[in-house]
PDB file of C-alpha atoms in Angstrom:
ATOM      1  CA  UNK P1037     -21.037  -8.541  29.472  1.00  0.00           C
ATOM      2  CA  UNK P1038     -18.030  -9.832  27.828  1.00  0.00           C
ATOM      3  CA  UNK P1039     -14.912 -10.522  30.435  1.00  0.00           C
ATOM      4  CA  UNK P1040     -12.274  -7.394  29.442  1.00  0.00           C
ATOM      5  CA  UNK P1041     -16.091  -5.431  30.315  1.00  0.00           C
ATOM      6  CA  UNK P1042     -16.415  -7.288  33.371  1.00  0.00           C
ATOM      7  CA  UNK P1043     -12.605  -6.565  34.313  1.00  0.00           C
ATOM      8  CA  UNK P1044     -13.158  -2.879  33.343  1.00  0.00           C
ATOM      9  CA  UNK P1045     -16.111  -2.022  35.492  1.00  0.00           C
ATOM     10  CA  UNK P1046     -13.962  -4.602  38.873  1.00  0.00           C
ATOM     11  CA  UNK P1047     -10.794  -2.038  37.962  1.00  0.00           C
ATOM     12  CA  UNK P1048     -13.499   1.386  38.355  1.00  0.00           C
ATOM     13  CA  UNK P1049     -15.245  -0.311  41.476  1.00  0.00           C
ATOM     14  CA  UNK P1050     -11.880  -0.849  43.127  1.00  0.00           C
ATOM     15  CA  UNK P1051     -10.402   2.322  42.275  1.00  0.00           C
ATOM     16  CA  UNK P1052     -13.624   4.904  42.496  1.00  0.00           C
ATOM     17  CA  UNK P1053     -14.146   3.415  46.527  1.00  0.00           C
ATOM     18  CA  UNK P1054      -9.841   3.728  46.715  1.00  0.00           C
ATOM     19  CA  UNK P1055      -9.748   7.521  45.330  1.00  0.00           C
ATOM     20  CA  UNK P1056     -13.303   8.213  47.269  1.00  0.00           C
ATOM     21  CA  UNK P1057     -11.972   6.948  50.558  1.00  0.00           C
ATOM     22  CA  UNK P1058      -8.506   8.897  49.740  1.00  0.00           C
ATOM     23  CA  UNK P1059     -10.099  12.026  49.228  1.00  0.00           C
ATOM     24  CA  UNK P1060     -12.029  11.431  52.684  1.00  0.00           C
ATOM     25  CA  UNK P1061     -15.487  12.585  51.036  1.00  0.00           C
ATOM     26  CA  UNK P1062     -18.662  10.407  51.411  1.00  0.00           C
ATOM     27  CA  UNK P1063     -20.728   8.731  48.190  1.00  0.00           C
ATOM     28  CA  UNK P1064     -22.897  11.710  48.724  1.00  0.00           C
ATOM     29  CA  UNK P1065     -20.519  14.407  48.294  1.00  0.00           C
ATOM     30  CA  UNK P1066     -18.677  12.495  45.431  1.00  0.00           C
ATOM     31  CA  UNK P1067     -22.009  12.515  43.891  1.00  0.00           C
ATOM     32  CA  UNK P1068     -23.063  15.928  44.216  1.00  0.00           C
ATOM     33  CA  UNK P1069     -19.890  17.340  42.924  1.00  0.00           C
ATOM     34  CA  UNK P1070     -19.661  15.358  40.134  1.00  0.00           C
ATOM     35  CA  UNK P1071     -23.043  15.708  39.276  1.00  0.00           C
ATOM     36  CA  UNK P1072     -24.145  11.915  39.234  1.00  0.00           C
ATOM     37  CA  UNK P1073     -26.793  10.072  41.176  1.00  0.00           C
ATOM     38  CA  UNK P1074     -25.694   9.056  44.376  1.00  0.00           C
ATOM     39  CA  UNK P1075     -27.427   5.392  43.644  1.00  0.00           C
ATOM     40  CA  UNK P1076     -25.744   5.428  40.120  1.00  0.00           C
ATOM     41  CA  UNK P1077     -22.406   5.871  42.315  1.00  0.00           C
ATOM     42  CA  UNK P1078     -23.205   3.385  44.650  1.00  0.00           C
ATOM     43  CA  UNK P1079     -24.087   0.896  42.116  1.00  0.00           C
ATOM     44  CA  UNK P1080     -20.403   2.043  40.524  1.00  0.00           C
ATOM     45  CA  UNK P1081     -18.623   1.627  43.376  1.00  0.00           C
ATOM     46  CA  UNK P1082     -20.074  -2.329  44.182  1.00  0.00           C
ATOM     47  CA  UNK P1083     -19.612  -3.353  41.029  1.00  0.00           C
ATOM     48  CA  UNK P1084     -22.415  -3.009  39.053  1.00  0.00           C
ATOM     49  CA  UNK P1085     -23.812  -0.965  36.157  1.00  0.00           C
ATOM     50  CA  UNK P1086     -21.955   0.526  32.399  1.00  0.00           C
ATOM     51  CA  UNK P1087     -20.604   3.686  33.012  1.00  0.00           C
ATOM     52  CA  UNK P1088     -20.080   6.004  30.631  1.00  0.00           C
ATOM     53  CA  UNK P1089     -17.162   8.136  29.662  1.00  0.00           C
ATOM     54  CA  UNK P1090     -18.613  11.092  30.466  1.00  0.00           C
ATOM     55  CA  UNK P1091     -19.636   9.783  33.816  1.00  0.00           C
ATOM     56  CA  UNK P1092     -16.405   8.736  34.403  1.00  0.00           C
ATOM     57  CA  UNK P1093     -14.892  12.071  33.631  1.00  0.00           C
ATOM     58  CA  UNK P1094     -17.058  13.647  35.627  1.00  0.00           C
ATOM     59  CA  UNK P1095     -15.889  11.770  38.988  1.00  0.00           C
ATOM     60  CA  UNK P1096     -12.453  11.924  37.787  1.00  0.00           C
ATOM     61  CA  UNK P1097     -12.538  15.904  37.678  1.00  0.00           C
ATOM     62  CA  UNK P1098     -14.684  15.541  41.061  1.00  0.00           C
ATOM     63  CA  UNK P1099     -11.536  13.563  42.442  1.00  0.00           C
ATOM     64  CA  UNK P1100      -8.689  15.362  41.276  1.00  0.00           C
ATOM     65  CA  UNK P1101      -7.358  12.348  39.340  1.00  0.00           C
ATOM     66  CA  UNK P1102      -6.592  11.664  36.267  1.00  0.00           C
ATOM     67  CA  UNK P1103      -8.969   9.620  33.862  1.00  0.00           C
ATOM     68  CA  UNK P1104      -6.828   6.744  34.148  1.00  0.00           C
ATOM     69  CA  UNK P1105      -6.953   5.868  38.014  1.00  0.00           C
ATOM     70  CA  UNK P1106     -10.285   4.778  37.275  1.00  0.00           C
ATOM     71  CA  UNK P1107      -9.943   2.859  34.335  1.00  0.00           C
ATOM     72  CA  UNK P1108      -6.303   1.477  34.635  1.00  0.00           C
ATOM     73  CA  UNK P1109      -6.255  -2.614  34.333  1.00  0.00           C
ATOM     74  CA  UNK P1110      -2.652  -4.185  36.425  1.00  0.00           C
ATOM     75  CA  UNK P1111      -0.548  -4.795  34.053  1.00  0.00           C
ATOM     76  CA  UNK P1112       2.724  -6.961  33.539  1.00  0.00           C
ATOM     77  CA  UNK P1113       6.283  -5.621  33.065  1.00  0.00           C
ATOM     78  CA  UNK P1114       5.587  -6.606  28.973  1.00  0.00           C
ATOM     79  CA  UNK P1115       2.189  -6.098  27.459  1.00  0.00           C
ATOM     80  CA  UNK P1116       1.242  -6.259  24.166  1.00  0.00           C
ATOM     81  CA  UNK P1117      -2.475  -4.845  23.040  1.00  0.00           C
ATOM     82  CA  UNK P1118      -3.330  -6.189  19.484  1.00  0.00           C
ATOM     83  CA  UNK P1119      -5.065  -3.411  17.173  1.00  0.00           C
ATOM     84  CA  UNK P1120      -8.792  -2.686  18.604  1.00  0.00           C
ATOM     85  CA  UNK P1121      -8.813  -5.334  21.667  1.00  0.00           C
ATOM     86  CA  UNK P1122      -8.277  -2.411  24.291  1.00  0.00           C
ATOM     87  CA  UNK P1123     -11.250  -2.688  27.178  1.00  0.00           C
ATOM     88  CA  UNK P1124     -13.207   0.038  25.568  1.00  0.00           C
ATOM     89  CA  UNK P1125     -15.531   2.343  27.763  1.00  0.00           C
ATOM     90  CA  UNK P1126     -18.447   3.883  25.624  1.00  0.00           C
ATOM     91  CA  UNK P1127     -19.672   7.680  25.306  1.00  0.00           C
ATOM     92  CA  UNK P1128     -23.068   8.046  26.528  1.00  0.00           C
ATOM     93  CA  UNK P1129     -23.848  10.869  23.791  1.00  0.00           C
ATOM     94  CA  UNK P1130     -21.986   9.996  20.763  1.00  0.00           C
ATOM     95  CA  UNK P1131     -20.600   7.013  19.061  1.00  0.00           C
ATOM     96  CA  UNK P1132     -17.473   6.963  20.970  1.00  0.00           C
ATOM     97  CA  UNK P1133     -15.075   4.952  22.216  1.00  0.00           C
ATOM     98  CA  UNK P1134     -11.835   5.075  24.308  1.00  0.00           C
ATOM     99  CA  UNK P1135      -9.293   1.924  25.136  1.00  0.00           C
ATOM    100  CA  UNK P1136      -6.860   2.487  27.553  1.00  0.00           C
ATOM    101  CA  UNK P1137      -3.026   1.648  25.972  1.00  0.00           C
ATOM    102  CA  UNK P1138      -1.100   2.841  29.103  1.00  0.00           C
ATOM    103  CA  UNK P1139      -1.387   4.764  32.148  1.00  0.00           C
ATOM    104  CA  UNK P1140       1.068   6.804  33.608  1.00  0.00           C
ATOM    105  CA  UNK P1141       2.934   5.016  36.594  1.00  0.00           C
ATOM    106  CA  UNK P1142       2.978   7.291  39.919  1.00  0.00           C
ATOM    107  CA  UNK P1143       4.617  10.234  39.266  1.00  0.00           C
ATOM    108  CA  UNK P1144       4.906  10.243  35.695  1.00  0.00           C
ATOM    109  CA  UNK P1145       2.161  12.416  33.459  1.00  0.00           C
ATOM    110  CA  UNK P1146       1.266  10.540  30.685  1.00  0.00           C
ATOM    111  CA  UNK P1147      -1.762   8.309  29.396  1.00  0.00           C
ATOM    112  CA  UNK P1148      -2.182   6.565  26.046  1.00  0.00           C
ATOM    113  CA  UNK P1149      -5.396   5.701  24.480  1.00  0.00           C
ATOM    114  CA  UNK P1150      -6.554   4.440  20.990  1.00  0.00           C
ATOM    115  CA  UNK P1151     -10.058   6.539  20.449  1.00  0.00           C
ATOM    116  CA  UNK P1152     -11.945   5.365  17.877  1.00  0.00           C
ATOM    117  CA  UNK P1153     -15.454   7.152  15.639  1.00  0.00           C
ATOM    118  CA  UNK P1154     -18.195   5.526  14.219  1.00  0.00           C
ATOM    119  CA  UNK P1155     -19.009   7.201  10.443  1.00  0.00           C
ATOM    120  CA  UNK P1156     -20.420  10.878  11.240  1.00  0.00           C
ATOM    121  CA  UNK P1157     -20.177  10.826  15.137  1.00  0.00           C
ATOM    122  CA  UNK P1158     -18.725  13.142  16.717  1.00  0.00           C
ATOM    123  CA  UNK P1159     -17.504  13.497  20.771  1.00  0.00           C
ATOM    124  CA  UNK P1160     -17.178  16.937  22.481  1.00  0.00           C
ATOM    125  CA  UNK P1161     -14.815  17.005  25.296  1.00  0.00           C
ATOM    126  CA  UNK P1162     -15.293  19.237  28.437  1.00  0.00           C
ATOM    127  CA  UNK P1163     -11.905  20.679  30.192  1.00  0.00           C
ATOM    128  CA  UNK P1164      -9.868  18.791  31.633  1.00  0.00           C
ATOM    129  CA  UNK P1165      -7.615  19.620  34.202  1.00  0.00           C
ATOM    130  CA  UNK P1166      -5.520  22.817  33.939  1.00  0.00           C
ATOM    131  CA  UNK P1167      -2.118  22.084  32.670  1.00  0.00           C
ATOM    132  CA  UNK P1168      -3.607  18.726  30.463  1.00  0.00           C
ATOM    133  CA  UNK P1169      -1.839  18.717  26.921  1.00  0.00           C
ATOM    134  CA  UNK P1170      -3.352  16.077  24.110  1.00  0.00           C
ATOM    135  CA  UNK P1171      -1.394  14.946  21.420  1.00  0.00           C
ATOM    136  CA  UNK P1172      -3.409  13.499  18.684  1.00  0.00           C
ATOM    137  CA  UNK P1173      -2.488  10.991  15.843  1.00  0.00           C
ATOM    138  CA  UNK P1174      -4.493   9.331  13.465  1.00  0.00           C
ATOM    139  CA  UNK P1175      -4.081   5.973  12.221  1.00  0.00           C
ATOM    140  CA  UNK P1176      -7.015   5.156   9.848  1.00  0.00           C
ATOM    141  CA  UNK P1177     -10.222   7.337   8.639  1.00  0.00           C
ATOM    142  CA  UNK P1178     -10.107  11.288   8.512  1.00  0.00           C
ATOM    143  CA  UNK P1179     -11.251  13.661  11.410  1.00  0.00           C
ATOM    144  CA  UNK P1180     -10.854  16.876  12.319  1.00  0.00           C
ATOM    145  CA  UNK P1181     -10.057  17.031  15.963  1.00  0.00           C
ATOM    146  CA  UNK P1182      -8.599  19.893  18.905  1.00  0.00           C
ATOM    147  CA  UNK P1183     -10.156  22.750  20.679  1.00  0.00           C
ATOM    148  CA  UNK P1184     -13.640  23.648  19.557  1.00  0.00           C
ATOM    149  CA  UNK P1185     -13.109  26.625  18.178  1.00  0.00           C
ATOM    150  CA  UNK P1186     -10.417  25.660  15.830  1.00  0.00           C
ATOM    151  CA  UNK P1187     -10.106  21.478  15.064  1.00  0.00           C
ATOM    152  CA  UNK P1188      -7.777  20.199  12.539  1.00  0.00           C
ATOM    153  CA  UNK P1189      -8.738  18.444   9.698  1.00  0.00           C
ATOM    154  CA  UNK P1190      -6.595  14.784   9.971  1.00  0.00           C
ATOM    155  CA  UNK P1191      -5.654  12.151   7.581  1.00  0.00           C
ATOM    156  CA  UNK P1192      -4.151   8.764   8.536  1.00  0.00           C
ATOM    157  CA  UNK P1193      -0.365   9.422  10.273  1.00  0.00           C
ATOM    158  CA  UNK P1194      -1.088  13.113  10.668  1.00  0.00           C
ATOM    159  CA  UNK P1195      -0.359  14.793  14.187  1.00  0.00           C
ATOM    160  CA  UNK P1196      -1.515  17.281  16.286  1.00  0.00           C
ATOM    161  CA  UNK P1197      -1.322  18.788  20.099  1.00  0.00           C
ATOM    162  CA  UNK P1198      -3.635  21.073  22.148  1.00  0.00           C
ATOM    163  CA  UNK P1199      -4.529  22.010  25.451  1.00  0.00           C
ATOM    164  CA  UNK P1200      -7.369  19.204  26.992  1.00  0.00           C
ATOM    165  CA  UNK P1201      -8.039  22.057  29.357  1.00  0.00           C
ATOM    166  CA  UNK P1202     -10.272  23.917  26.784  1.00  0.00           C
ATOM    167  CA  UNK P1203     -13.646  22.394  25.098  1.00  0.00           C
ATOM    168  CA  UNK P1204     -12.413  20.185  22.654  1.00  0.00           C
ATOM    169  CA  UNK P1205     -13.984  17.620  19.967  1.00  0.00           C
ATOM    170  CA  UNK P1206     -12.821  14.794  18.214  1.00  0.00           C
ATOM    171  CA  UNK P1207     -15.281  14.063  14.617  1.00  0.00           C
ATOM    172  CA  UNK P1208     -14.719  11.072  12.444  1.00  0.00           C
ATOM    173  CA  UNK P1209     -15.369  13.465   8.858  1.00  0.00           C
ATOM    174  CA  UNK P1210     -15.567  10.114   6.060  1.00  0.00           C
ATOM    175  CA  UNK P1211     -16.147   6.811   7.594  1.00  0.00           C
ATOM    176  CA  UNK P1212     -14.995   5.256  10.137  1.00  0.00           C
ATOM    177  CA  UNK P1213     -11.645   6.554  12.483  1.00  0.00           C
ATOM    178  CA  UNK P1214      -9.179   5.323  14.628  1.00  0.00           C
ATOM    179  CA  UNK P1215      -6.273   7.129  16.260  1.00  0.00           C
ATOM    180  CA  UNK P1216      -4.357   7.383  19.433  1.00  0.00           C
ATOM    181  CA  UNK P1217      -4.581   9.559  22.040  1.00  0.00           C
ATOM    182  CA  UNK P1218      -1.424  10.793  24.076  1.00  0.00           C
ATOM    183  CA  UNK P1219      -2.944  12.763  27.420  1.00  0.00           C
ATOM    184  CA  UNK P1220      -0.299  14.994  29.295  1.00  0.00           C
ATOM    185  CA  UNK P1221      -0.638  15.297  33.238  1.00  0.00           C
ATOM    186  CA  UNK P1222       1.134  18.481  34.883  1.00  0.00           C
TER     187      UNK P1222
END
């Protein structure tokens, strides 16, 4: 496992055992409400194992917190990310990827992430929180991307926003596809 991997899954240990304990629920009931093996969690929670992003959705919904308190790296007052060298956490299902840029601080409700799509793949979101709002912009590679029922077909520097608390799908259409990802938190 390369280090910014080995950071990544230290940063979800830390925080899954910190939002777990928060919450005052045991590894069981974490488990069993986000729908994950309890020894899958355990191994999360000391360290070990690849999680997914859908996995990690999943115990973010179960937790009440956004995506980001699991994934979030410290970070210094100035930070610079050059183009594709954000810790990326891997879709389980698709060819999928998703690099944290920035988390919202406490009490702020924003994340930013640079998403990117292997040729033909395509990732299907589940709802997110009520109140979530993703603004979408694409910075190489066509896709069509929003809710499920109605995505919009995107070419580099196009924009679009939609409610991430509806199924929702993200499809690179021509090759590969990079854009960012802009998650509001209400």
């Amino acid at each position: 496992m390369r280090g910014s991997e080995t950071e990544a899954i230290e940063t979800i240990s830390i925080a899954l055992r910190h939002h777990r304990e928060r919450a005052g629920i045991s590894l069981s009931e974490l488990a069993k409400r986000a729908g994950v093996a309890k020894s899958t969690l355990s191994q999360l929670e000391s360290g070990e194992g690849n999680p997914g992003v859908e996995t990690l959705w999943a115990l973010a919904v179960a937790l009440n917190v956004p995506f980001s308190r699991l994934v979030e790296l410290p970070t210094p007052h100035t930070r610079v990310i050059r183009a594709g060298q954000a810790p990326k956490i891997r879709a389980e299902h698709a060819g999928f990827a998703a690099g944290l840029l920035s988390a919202c601080p406490a009490g702020a409700s924003r994340d930013i992430y640079e998403i990117g799509l292997e040729a033909g793949e395509i990732r299907r979101a589940e709802p997110h929180q009520p109140g979530t709002v993703e603004h979408l912009i694409v910075v190489s590679g066509s896709m069509r991307g929003g809710p499920a029922d109605e995505p919009a077909e995107l070419e580099p520097g196009d924009y679009t926003t939609f409610s991430g608390a509806v199924p929702h799908l993200y499809q690179a259409v021509d090759g590969p596809t990079t854009a960012v990802l802009l998650m509001e938190h209400s």
